[in-house]
Coordinates of C-alpha atoms and ligand atoms in Angstrom, one line a residue:
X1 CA 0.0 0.0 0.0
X2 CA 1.0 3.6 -0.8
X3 CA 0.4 6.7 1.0
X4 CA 0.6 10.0 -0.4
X5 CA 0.8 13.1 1.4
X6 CA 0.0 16.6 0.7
X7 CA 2.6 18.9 -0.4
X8 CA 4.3 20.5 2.5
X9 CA 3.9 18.0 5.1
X10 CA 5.8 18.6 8.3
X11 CA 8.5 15.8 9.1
X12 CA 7.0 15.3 12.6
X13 CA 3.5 14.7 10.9
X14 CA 5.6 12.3 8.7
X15 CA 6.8 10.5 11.9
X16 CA 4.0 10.4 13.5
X17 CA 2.4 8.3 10.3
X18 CA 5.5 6.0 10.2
X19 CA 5.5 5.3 13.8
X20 CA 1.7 4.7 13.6
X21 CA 2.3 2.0 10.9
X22 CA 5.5 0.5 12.7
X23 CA 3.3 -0.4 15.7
X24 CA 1.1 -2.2 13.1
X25 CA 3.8 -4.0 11.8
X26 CA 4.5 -2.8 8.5
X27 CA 7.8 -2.1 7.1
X28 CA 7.5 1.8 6.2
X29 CA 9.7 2.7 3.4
X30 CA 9.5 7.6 3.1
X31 CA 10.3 8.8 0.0
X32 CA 10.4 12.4 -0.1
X33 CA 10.0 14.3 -4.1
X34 CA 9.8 17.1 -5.3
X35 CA 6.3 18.7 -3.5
X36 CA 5.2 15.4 -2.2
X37 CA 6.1 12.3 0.6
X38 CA 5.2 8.6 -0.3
X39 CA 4.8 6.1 2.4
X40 CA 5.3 2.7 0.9
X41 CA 3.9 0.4 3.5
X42 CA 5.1 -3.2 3.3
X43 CA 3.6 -6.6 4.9
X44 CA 0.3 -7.6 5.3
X45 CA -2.1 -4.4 4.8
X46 CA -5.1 -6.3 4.6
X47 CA -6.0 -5.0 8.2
X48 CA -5.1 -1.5 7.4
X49 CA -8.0 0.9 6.9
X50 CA -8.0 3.2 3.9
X51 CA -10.7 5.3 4.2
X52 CA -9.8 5.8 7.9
X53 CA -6.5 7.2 6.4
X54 CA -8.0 8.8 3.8
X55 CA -9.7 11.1 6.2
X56 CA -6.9 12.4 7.3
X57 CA -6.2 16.6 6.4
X58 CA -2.2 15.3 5.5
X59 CA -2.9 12.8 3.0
X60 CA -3.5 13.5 -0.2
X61 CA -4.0 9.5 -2.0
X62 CA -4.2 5.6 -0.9
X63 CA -3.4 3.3 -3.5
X64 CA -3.3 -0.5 -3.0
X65 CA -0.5 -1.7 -4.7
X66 CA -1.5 -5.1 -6.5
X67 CA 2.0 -6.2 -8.0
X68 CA 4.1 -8.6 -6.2
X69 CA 7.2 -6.4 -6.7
X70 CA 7.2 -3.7 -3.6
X71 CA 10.1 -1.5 -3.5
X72 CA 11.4 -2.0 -7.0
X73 CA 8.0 -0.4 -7.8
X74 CA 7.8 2.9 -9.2
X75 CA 4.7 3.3 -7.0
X76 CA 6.8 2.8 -4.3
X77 CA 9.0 5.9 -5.2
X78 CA 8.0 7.3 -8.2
X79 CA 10.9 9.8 -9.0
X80 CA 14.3 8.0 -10.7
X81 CA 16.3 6.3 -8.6
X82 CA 20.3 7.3 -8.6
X83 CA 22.9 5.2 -8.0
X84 CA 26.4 6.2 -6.7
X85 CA 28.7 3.9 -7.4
X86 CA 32.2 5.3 -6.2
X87 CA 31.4 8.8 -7.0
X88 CA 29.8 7.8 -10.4
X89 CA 25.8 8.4 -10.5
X90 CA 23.7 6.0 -12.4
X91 CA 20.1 7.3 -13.1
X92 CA 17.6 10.5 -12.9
X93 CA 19.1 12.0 -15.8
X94 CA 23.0 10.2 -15.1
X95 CA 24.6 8.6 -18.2
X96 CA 27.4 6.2 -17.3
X97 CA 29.5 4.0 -19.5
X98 CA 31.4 0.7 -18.3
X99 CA 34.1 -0.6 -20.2
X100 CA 36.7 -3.3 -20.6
X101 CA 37.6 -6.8 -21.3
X102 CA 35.4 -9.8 -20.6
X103 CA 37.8 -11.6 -18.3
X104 CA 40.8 -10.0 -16.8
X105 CA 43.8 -12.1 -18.5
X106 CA 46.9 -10.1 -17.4
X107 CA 47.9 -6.4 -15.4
X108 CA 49.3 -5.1 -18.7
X109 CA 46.1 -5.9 -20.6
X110 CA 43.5 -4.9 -17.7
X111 CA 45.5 -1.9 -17.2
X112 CA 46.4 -0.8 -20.4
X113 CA 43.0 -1.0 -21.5
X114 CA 41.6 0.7 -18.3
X115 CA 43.7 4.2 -19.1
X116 CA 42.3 3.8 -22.9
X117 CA 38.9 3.5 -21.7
X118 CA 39.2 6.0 -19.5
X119 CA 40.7 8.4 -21.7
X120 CA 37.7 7.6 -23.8
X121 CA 35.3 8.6 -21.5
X122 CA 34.5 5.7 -19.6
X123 CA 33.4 6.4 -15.7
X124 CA 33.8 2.7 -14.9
X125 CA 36.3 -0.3 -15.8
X126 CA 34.6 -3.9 -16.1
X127 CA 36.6 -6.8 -16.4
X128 CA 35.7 -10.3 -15.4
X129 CA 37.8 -12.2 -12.6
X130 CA 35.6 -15.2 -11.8
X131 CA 33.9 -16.2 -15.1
X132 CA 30.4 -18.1 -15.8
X133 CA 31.7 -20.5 -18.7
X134 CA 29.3 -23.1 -20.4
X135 CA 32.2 -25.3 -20.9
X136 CA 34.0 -26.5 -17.9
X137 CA 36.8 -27.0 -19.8
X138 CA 36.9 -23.0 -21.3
X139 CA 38.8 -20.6 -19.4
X140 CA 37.7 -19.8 -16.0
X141 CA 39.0 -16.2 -15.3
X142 CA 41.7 -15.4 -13.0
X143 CA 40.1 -15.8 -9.7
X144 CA 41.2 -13.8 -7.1
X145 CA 44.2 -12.8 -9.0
X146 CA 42.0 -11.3 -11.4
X147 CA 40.1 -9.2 -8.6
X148 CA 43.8 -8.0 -7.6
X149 CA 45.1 -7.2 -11.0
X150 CA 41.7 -5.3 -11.5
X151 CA 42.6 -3.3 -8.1
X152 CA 45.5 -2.2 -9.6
X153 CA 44.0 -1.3 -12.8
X154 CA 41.9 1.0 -10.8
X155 CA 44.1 2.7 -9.4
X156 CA 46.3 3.0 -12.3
X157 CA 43.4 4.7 -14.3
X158 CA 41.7 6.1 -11.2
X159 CA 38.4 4.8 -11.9
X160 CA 35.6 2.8 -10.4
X161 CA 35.4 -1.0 -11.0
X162 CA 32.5 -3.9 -11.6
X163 CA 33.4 -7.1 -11.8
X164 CA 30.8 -10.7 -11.5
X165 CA 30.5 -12.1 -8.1
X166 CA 29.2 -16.0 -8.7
X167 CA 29.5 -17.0 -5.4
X168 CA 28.9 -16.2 -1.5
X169 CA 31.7 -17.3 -0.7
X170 CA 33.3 -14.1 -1.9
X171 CA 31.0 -11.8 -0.7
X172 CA 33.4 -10.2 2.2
X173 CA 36.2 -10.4 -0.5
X174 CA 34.2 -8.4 -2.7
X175 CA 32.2 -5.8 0.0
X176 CA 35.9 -4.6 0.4
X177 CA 37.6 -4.5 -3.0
X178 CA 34.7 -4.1 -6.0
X179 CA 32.6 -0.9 -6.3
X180 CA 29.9 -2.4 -8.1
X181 CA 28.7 -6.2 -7.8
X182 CA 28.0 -7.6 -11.0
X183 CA 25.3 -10.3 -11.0
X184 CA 25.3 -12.2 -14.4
X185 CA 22.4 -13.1 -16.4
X186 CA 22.9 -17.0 -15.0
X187 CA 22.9 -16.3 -11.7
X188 CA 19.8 -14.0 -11.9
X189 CA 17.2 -16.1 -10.2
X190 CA 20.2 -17.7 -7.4
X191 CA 18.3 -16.6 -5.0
X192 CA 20.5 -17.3 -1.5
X193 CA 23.2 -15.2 -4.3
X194 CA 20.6 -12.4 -3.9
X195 CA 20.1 -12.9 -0.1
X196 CA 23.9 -12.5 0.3
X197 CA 24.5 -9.5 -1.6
X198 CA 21.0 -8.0 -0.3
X199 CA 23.4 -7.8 2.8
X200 CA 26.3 -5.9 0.9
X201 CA 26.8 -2.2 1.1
X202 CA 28.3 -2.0 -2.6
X203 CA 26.0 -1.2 -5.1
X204 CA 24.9 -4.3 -7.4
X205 CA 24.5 -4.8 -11.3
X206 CA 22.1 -7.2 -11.7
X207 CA 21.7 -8.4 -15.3
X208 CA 18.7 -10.1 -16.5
X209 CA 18.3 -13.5 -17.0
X210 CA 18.7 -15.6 -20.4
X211 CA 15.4 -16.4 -20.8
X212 CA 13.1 -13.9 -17.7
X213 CA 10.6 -12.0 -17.7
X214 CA 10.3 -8.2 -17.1
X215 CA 8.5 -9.6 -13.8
X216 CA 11.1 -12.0 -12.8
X217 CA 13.8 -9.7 -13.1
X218 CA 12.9 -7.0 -11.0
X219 CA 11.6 -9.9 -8.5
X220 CA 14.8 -10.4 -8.5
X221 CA 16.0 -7.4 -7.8
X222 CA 13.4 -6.9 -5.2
X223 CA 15.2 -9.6 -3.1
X224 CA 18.2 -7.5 -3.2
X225 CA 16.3 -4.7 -2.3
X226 CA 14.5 -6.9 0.5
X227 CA 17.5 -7.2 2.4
X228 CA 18.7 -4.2 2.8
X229 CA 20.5 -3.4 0.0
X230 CA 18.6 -0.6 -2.1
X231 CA 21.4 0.2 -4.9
X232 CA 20.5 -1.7 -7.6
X233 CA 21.0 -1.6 -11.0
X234 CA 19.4 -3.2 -13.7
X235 CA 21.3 -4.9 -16.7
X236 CA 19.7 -5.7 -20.4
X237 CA 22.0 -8.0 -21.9
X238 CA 19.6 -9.5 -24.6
X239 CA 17.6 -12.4 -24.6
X240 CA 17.5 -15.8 -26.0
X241 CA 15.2 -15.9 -29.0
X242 CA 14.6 -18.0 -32.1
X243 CA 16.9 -16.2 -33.8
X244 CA 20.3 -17.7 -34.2
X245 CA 21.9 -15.0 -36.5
X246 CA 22.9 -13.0 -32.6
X247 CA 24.2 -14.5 -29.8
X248 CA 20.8 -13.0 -28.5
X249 CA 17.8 -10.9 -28.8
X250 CA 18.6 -7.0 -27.8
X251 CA 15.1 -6.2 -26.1
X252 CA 14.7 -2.8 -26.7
X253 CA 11.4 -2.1 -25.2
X254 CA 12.6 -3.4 -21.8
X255 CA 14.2 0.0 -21.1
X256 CA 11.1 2.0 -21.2
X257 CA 8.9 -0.9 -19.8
X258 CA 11.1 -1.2 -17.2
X259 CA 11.2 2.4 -16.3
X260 CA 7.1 2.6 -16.2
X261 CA 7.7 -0.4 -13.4
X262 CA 10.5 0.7 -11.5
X263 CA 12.1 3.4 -10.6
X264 CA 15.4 1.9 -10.4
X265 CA 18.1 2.6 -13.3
X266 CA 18.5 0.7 -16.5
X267 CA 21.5 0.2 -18.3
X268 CA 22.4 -1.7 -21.3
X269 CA 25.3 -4.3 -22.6
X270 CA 25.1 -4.4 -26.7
X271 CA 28.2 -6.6 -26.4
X272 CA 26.2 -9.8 -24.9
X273 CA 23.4 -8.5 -26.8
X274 CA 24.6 -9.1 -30.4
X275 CA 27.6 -11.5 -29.8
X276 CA 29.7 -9.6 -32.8
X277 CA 32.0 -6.7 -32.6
X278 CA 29.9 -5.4 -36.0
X279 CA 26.6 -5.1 -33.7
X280 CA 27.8 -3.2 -30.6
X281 CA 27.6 0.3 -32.1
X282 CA 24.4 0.3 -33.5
X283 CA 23.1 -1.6 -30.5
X284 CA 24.3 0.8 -27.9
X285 CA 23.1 4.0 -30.1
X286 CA 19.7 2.0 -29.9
X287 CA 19.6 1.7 -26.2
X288 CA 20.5 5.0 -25.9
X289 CA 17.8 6.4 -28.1
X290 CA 15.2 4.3 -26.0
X291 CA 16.5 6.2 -22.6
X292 CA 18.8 3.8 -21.0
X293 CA 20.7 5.4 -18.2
X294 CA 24.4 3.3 -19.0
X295 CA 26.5 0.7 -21.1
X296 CA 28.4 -1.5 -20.5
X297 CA 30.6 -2.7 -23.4
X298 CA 33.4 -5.5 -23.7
X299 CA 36.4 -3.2 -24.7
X300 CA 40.0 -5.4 -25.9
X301 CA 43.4 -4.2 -27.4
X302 CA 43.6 -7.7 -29.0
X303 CA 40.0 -9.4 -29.4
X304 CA 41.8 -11.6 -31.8
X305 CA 43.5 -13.3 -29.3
X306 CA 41.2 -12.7 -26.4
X307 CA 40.6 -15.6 -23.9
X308 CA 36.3 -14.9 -24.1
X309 CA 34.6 -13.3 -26.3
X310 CA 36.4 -11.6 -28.5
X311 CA 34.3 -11.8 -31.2
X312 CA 32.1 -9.5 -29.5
X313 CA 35.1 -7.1 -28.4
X314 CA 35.5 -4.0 -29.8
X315 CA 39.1 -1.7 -29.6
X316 CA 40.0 1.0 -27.8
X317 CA 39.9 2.8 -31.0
X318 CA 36.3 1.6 -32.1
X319 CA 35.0 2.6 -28.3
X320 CA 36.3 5.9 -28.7
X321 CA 34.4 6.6 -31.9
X322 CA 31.5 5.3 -30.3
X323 CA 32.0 7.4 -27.2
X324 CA 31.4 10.6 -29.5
X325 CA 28.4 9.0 -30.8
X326 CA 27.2 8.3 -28.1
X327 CA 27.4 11.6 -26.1
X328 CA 26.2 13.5 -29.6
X329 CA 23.4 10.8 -28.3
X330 CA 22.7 11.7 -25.1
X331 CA 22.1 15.9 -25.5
X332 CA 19.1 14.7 -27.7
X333 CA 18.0 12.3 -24.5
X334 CA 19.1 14.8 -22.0
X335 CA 21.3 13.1 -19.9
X336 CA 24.7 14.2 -18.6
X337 CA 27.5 11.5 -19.4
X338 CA 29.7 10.8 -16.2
X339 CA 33.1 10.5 -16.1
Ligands
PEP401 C1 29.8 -10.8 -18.7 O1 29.4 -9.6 -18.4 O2 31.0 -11.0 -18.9 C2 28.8 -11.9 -18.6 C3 29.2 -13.1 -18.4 O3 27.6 -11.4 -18.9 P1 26.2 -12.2 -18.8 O4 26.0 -12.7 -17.4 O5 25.2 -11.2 -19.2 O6 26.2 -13.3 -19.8
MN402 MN1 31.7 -11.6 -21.9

């Protein structure tokens, strides 16, 4: 349930309405916009009494809120939702772009292509250290190695870093080194995964599943949001489709769908999208004309020889190109690119 107050309402009223929903055990989430409070009230509201609230001089509205998806919901908080992730907002208007290899494979590479990227324009460096591989027998990424070399990398270039976590048994490892936790696409609906990073303080990527609905993604990311964890993220890395000519299916509509459901930031990856090199630009320049607030692209000095998916890397060079396209882009969408 959602309560609205009028404009202007003192914070004391405020408190007095949260306390007097805490005592009937309801979680009470305040989100305060521009001219307006909303009360998200969560647990079971069934004995709550609208018109008896509606009566009240402060409140301006009472809506029941049917979906299953509670503070994800833009009901819930219906002004954008931005992320900081180590200095770098994500959302409401802020445009960032992640950038870098799939898998971290050495410090000159991660760090060599961190200062490119960066000197691109890129606000954040991805790289992958522990690696979601079909094959058990294909490269696994780095490990913890990985997540060291991509520390250095960071400092090296002086920028933020994102990087998958598959496992809570990194968790700790990662609440003190990464600044933004990277769920993949397989590990969506891991759901004691979500728990664990619902604890985290560090903001969390969390890319939609191979084959999910809009519904069970930002479920998904309601778990997250459930524990305690309210920077989230969300990922569109293409779905799996009939279509065998991509890797996958770009879903374009998710970003503005999406944004009518949540009020949490949407970003896009046009690498894992398309699967080829020759499909990221257009892909991204698409996702940016639909509104999405981010990128994340696989950028490598050598995609030739890369040890995962090089075929959908793009150079330094090619990002840079892109990078002007892409902020030409974003005056016409009205958002300011981070760096
Ligand atoms: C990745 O970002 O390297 C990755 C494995 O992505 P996804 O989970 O979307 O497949
Ligand atoms: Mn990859």
């Amino acid at each position: 349930m959602v309560v609205i107050l009028k404009p202007g309402t003192k914070p004391e009223v405020i408190q007095t309405f949260v306390c007097k929903f805490e005592q009937m055990g309801l979680e009470v989430g305040v989100t305060k916009g521009v001219g307006c409070c909303v009360l998200g009230l969560i647990g079971d509201t069934s004995h709550v009494n609208e018109t008896e609230i509606m009566l009240n001089e402060h409140v301006d509205r009472v809506m029941r809120v049917q979906e299953p998806y509670k503070k994800v919901n833009r009901k819930f908080h219906p002004e954008d939702s931005v992320v900081n992730v180590g200095g770098i907002r994500v959302g409401g208007g802020h445009f960032a772009v992640m950038a870098g290899p799939c898998s971290v494979e050495s410090r000159e590479q991660i760090t060599s292509i961190a200062k490119e990227v960066q000197s691109c324009g890129a606000a954040l460096l991805r790289g992958g250290a522990f690696k979601p591989r079909t094959s058990p027998y294909s490269f696994q990424g780095m490990g913890v190695e990985g997540l060291e070399l991509l520390m250095e990398a960071k400092e090296a270039a002086g920028m933020p870093i994102v990087t998958e976590l598959m496992s809570p048994y990194y968790c700790e490892l990662f609440e003190e080194t990464v600044d933004l936790v990277q769920i993949g696409a397989r590990n969506m609906q891991n759901f004691e995964l979500l728990k664990e990073v619902g604890k985290m303080s560090k903001p969390v990527l969390l890319k939609r599943g191979l084959a999910n609905t809009y519904e069970e993604w930002i479920m998904s990311a309601e778990y997250i949001m459930a524990g305690g964890n309210e920077n989230v993220i969300l990922c569109e890395r293409g779905i799996r489709t009939f279509e065998t000519g991509t890797r996958n299916t770009l879903d374009v509509a998710a970003i503005p769908a999406i944004k009518r459901m949540s009020h949490l930031p949407i970003v896009v990856d046009p690498s894992h999208s398309g699967g080829y090199a020759w499909l990221v630009e257009p892909l991204a320049m698409a996702a940016v004309a639909a509104g999405a607030d981010g990128l994340i692209i696989e950028v490598h000095n050598d995609p030739k020889h890369a040890k995962c998916d090089g075929q959908q890397c793009i150079t330094p060079s090619q990002f840079g190109g892109l990078m002007q396209k892409i902020t030409a882009l974003t005056q016409i969408t009205g958002k300011t690119i981070e760096t």
